[in-house]
Coordinates of N, CA and C in Angstrom, one line a residue:
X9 N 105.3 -33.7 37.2 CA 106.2 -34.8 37.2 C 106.5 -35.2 38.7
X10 N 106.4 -36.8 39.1 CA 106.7 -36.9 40.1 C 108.4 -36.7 40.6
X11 N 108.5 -37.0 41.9 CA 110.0 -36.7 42.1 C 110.5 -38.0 42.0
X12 N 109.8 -39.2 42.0 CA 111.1 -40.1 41.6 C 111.7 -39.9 40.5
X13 N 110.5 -39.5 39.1 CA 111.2 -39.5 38.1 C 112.3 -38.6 37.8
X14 N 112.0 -37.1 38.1 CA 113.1 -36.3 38.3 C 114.2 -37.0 38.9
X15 N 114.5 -37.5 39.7 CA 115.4 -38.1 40.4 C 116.3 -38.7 39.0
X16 N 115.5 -39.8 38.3 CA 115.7 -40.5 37.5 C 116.2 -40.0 36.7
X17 N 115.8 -38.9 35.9 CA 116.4 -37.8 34.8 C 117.7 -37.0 35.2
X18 N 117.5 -36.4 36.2 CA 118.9 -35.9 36.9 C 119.9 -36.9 36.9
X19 N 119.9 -37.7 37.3 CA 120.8 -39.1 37.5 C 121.6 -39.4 36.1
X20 N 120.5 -39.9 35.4 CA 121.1 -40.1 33.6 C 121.3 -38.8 33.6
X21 N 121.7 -37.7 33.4 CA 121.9 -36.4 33.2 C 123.5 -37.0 33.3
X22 N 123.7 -36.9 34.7 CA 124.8 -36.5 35.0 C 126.1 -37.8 35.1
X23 N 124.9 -38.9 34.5 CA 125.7 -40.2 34.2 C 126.2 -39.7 32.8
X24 N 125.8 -39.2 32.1 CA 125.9 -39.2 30.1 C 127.3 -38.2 30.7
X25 N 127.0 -36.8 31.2 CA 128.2 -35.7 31.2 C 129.6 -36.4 32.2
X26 N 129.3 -37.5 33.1 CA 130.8 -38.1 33.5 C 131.2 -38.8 32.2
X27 N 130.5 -39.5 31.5 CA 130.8 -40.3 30.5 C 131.8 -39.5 29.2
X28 N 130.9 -38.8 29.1 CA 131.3 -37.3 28.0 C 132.7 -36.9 28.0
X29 N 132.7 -36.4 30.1 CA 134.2 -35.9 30.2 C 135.1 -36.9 30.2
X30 N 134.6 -37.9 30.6 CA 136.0 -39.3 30.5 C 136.2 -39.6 28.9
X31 N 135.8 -39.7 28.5 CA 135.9 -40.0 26.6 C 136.8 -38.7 26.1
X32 N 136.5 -37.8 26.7 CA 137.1 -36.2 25.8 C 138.4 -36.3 26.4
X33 N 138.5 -36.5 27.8 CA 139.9 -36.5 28.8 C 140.9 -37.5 28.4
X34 N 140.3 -38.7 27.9 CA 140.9 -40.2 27.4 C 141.4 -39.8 25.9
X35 N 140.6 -38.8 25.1 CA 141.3 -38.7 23.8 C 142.5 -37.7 24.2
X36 N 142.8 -36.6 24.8 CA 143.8 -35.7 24.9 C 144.6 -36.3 25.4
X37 N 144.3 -37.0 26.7 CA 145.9 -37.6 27.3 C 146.5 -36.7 28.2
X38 N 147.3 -37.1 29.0 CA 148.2 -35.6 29.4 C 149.4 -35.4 28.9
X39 N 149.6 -35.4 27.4 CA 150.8 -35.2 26.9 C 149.6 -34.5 25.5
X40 N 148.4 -34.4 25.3 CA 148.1 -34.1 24.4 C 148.3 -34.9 22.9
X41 N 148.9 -36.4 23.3 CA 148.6 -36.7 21.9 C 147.7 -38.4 22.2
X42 N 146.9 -38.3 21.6 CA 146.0 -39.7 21.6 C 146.8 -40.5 20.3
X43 N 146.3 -41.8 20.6 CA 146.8 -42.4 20.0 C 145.9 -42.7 18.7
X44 N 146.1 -43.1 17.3 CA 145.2 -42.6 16.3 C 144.3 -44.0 16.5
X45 N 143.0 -43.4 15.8 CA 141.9 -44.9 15.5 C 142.2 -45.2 14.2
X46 N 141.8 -46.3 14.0 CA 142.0 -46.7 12.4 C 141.1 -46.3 11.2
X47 N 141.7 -45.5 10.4 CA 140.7 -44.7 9.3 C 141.3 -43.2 10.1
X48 N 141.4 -43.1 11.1 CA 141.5 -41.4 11.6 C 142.3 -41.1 11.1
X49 N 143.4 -41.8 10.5 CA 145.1 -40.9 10.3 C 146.0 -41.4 10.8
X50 N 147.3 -41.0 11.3 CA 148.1 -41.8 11.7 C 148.8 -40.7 12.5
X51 N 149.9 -40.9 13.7 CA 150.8 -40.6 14.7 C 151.9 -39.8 13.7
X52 N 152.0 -38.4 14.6 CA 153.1 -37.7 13.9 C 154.2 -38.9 14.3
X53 N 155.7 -38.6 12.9 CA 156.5 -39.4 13.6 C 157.7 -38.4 15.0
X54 N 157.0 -37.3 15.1 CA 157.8 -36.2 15.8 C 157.1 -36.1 17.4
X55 N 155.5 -35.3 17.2 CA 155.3 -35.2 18.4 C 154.3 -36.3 18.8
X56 N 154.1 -36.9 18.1 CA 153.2 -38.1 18.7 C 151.4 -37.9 18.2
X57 N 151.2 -36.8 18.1 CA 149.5 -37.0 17.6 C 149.2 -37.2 16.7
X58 N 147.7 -36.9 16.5 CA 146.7 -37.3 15.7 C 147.1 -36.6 14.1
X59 N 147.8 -37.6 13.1 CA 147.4 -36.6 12.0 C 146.6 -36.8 11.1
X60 N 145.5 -35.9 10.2 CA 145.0 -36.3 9.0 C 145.1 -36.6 8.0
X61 N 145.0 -37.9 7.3 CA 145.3 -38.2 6.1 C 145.8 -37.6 5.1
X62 N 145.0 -36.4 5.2 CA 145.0 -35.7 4.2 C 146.2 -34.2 4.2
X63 N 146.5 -34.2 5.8 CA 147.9 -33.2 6.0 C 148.9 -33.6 5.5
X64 N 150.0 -33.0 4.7 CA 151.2 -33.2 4.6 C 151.9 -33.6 5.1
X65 N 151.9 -32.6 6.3 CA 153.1 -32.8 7.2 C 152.2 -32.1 9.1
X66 N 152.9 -32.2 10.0 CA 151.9 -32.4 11.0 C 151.7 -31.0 11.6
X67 N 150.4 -30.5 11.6 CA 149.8 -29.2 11.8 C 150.5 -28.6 13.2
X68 N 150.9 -29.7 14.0 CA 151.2 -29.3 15.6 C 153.0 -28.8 15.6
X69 N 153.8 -29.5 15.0 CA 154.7 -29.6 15.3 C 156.3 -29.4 13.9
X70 N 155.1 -29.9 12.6 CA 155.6 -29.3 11.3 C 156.4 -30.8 10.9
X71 N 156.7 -31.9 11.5 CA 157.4 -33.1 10.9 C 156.8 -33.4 9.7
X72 N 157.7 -33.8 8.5 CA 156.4 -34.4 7.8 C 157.4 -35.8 7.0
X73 N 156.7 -36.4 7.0 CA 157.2 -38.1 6.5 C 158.1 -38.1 5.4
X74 N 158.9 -38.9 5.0 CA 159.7 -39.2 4.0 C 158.6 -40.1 3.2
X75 N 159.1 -40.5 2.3 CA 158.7 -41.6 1.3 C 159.6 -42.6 0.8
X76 N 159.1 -44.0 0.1 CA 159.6 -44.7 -0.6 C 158.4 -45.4 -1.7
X77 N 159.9 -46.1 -2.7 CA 158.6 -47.0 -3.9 C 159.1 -48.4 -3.2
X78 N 158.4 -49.1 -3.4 CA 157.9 -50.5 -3.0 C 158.3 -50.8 -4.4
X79 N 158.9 -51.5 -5.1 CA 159.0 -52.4 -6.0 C 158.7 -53.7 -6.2
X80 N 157.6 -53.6 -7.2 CA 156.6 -54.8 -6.8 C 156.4 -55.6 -8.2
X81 N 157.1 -55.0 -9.2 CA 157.5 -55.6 -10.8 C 158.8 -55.4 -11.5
X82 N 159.4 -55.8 -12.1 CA 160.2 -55.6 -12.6 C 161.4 -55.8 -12.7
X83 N 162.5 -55.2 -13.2 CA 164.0 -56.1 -13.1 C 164.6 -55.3 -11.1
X84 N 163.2 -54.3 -10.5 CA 164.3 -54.1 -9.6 C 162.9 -54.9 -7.9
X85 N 162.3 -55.7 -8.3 CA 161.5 -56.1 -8.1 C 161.4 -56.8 -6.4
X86 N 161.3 -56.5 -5.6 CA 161.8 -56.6 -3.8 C 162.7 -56.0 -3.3
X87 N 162.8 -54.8 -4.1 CA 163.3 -53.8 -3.7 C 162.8 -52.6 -3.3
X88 N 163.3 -51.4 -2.2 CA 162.6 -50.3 -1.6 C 163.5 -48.9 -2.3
X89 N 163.0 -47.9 -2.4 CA 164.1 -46.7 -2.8 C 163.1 -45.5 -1.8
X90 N 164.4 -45.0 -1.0 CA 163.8 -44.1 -0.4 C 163.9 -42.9 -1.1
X91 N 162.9 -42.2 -0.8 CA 162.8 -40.5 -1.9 C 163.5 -39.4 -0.9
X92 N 164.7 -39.5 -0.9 CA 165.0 -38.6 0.2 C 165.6 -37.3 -0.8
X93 N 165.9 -37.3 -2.1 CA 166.2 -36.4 -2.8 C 165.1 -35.2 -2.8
X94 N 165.6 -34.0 -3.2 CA 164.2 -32.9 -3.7 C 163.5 -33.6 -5.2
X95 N 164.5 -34.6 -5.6 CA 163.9 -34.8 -7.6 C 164.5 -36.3 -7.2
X96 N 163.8 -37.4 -7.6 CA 163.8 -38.8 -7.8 C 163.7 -38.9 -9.6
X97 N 165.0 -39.0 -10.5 CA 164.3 -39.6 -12.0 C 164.5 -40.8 -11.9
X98 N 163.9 -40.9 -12.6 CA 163.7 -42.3 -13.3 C 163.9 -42.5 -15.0
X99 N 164.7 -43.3 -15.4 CA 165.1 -43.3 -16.8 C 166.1 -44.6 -17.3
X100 N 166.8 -44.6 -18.5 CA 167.2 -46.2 -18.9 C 169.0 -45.8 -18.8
X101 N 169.4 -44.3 -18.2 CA 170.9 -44.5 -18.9 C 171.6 -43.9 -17.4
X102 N 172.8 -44.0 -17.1 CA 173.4 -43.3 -16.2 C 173.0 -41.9 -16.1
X103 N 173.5 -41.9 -14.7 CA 173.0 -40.5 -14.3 C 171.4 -39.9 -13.8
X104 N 170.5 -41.1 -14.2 CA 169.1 -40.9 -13.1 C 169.5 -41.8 -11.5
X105 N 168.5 -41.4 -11.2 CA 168.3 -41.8 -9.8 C 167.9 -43.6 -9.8
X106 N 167.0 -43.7 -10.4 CA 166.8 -45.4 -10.8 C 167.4 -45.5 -12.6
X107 N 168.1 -46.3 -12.8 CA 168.0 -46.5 -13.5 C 167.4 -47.9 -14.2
X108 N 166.6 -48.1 -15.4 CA 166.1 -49.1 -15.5 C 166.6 -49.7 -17.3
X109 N 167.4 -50.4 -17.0 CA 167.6 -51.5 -18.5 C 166.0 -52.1 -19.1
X110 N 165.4 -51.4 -19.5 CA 164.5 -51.6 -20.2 C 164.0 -50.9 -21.6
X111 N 163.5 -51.5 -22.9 CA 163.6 -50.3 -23.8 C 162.3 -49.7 -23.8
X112 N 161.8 -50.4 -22.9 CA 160.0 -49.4 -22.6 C 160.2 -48.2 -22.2
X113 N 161.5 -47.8 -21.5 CA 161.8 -46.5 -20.9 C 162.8 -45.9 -21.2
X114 N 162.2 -44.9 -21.4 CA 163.2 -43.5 -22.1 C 164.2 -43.1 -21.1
X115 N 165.1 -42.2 -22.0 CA 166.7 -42.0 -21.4 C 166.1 -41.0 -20.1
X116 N 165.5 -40.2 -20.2 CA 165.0 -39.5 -19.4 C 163.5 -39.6 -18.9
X117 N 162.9 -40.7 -18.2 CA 161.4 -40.9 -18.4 C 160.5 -39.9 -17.8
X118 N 161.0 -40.2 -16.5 CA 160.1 -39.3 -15.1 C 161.0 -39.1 -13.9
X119 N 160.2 -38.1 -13.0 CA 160.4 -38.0 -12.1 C 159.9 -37.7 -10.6
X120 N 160.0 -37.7 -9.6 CA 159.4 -37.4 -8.3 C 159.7 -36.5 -7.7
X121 N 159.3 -35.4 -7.1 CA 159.7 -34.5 -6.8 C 158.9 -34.1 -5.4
X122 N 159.6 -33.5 -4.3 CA 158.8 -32.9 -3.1 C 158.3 -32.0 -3.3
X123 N 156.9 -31.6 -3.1 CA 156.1 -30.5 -4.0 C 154.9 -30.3 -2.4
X124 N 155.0 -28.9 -2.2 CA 153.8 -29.0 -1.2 C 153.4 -29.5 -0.4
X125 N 154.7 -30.4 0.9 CA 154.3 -31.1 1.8 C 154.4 -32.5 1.4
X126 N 154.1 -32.8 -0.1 CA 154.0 -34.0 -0.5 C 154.9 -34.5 -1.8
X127 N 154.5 -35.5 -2.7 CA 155.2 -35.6 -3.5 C 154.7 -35.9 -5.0
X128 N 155.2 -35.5 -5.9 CA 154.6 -35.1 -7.5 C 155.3 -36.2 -8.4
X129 N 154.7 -36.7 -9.1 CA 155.3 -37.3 -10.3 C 155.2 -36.9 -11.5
X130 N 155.8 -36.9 -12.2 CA 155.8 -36.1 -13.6 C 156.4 -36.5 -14.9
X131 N 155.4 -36.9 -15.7 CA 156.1 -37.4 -17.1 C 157.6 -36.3 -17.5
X132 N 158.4 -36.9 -17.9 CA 159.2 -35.9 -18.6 C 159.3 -35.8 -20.2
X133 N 158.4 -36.4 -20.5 CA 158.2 -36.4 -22.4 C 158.4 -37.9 -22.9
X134 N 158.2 -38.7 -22.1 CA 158.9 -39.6 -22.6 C 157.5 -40.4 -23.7
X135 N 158.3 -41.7 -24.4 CA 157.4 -41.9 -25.5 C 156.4 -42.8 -25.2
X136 N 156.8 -43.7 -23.9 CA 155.6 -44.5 -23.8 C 154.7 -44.4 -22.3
X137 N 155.3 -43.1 -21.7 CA 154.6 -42.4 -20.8 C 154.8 -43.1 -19.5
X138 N 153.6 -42.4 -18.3 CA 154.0 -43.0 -17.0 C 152.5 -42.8 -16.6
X139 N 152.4 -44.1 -16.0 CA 151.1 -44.6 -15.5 C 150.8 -44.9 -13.5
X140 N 149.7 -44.2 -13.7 CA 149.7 -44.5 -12.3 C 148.3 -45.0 -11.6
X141 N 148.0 -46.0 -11.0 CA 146.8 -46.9 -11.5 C 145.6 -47.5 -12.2
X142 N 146.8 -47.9 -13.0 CA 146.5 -47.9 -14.6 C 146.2 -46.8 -15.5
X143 N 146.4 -45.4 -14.6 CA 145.8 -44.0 -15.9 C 146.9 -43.7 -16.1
X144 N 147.1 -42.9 -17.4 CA 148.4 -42.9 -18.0 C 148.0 -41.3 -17.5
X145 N 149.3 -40.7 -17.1 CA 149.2 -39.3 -16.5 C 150.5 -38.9 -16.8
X146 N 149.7 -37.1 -17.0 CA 151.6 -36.2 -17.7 C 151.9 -35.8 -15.8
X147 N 151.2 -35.7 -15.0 CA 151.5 -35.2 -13.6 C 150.7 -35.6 -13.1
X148 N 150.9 -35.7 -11.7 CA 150.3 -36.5 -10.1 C 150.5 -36.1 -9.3
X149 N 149.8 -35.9 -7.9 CA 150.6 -35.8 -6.7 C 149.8 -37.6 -5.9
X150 N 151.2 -37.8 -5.8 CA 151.2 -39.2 -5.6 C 150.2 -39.2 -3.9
X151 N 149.6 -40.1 -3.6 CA 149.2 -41.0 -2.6 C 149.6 -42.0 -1.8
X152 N 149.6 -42.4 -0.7 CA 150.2 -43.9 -0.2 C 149.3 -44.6 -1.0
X153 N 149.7 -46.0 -1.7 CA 149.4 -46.5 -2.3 C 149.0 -46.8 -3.7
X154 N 149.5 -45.6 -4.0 CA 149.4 -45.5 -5.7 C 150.5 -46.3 -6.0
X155 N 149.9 -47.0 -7.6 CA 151.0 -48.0 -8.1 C 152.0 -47.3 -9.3
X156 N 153.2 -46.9 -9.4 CA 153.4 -46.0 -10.6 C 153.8 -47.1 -11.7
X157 N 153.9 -47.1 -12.7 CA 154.4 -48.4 -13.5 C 155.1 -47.2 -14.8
X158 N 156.1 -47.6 -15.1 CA 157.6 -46.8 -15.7 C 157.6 -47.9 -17.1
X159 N 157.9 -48.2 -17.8 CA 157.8 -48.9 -18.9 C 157.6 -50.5 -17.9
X160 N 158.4 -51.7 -18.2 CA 157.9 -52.7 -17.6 C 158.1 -52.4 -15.8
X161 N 158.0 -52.0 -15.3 CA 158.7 -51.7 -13.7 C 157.2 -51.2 -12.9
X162 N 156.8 -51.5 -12.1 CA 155.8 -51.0 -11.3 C 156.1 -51.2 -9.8
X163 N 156.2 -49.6 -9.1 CA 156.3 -49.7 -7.5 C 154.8 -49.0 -6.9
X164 N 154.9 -49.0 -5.3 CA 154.2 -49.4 -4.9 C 154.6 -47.5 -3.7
X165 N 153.6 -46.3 -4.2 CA 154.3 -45.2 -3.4 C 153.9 -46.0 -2.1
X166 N 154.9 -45.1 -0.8 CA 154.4 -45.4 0.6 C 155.2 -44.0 1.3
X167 N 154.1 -43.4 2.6 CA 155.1 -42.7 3.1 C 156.1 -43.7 4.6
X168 N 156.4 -43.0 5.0 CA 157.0 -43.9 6.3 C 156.4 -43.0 7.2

């Protein structure tokens, strides 16, 4: 091999590994939290980094999101309900958490509950059940984005 080309190989060598350490340096930051790409997850709301979708709550620091329903049908319909309780019911008569004037929904329908970092929905027997993108389900652990629909009423989960 002549020596220019060595020259040439060495060179791109050590062009690729400055490149390498600036890209790895640029994702940590000097505070250790990068800012998320889209699809990667999203920004603890506590210490600032990278979380996975699929984490609860944030591996670094332990914060983990609240929730609300987006109400997006129904008689409560541009409306938000935050889930700040351990148990969210939902049902037709005083004394749930939502209550909904409708006769599609039972006195006691369902409920939401903080379950494992995240949050559960759960038929409570009722007669014409609780649906959640479009499958009728006795239990869930809800998603951002899942649509629940309660007799005529459909919200919209989200975490914050």
């Amino acid at each position: 091999m002549s020596n220019s080309v060595l020259i040439y190989v060495i060179a791109g060598g050590a062009a690729v590994l400055i490149l390498a350490i600036l890209l790895i340096s640029r994702g940590s930051g000097s505070g250790g939290a990068a800012a998320p790409r889209k699809g990667a997850g999203r920004a603890c709301g506590n210490c600032k980094r990278t979380m996975l979708p699929t984490w609860p709550s944030c591996m670094f620091c332990g914060w983990a999101p609240g929730a609300k329903l987006d109400f997006i049908a129904g008689p409560m319909q541009g409306q938000s309900l935050q889930l700040t309780a351990d148990v969210t019911t939902i049902g037709s008569v005083a004394g749930n958490t939502v209550v909904l004037a409708d006769p599609a929904v039972s006195k006691k329908h369902a409920g939401i509950r903080k379950a494992e970092g995240g949050f559960e929905l759960a038929d409570f027997g009722s007669t014409n059940g609780v649906y959640v993108n479009g499958q009728k389900v006795p239990k869930k652990a809800l998603v951002p984005g899942d649509i629940v629909r309660v007799g005529n009423t459909e919200a919209v989960f989200k975490l914050d």
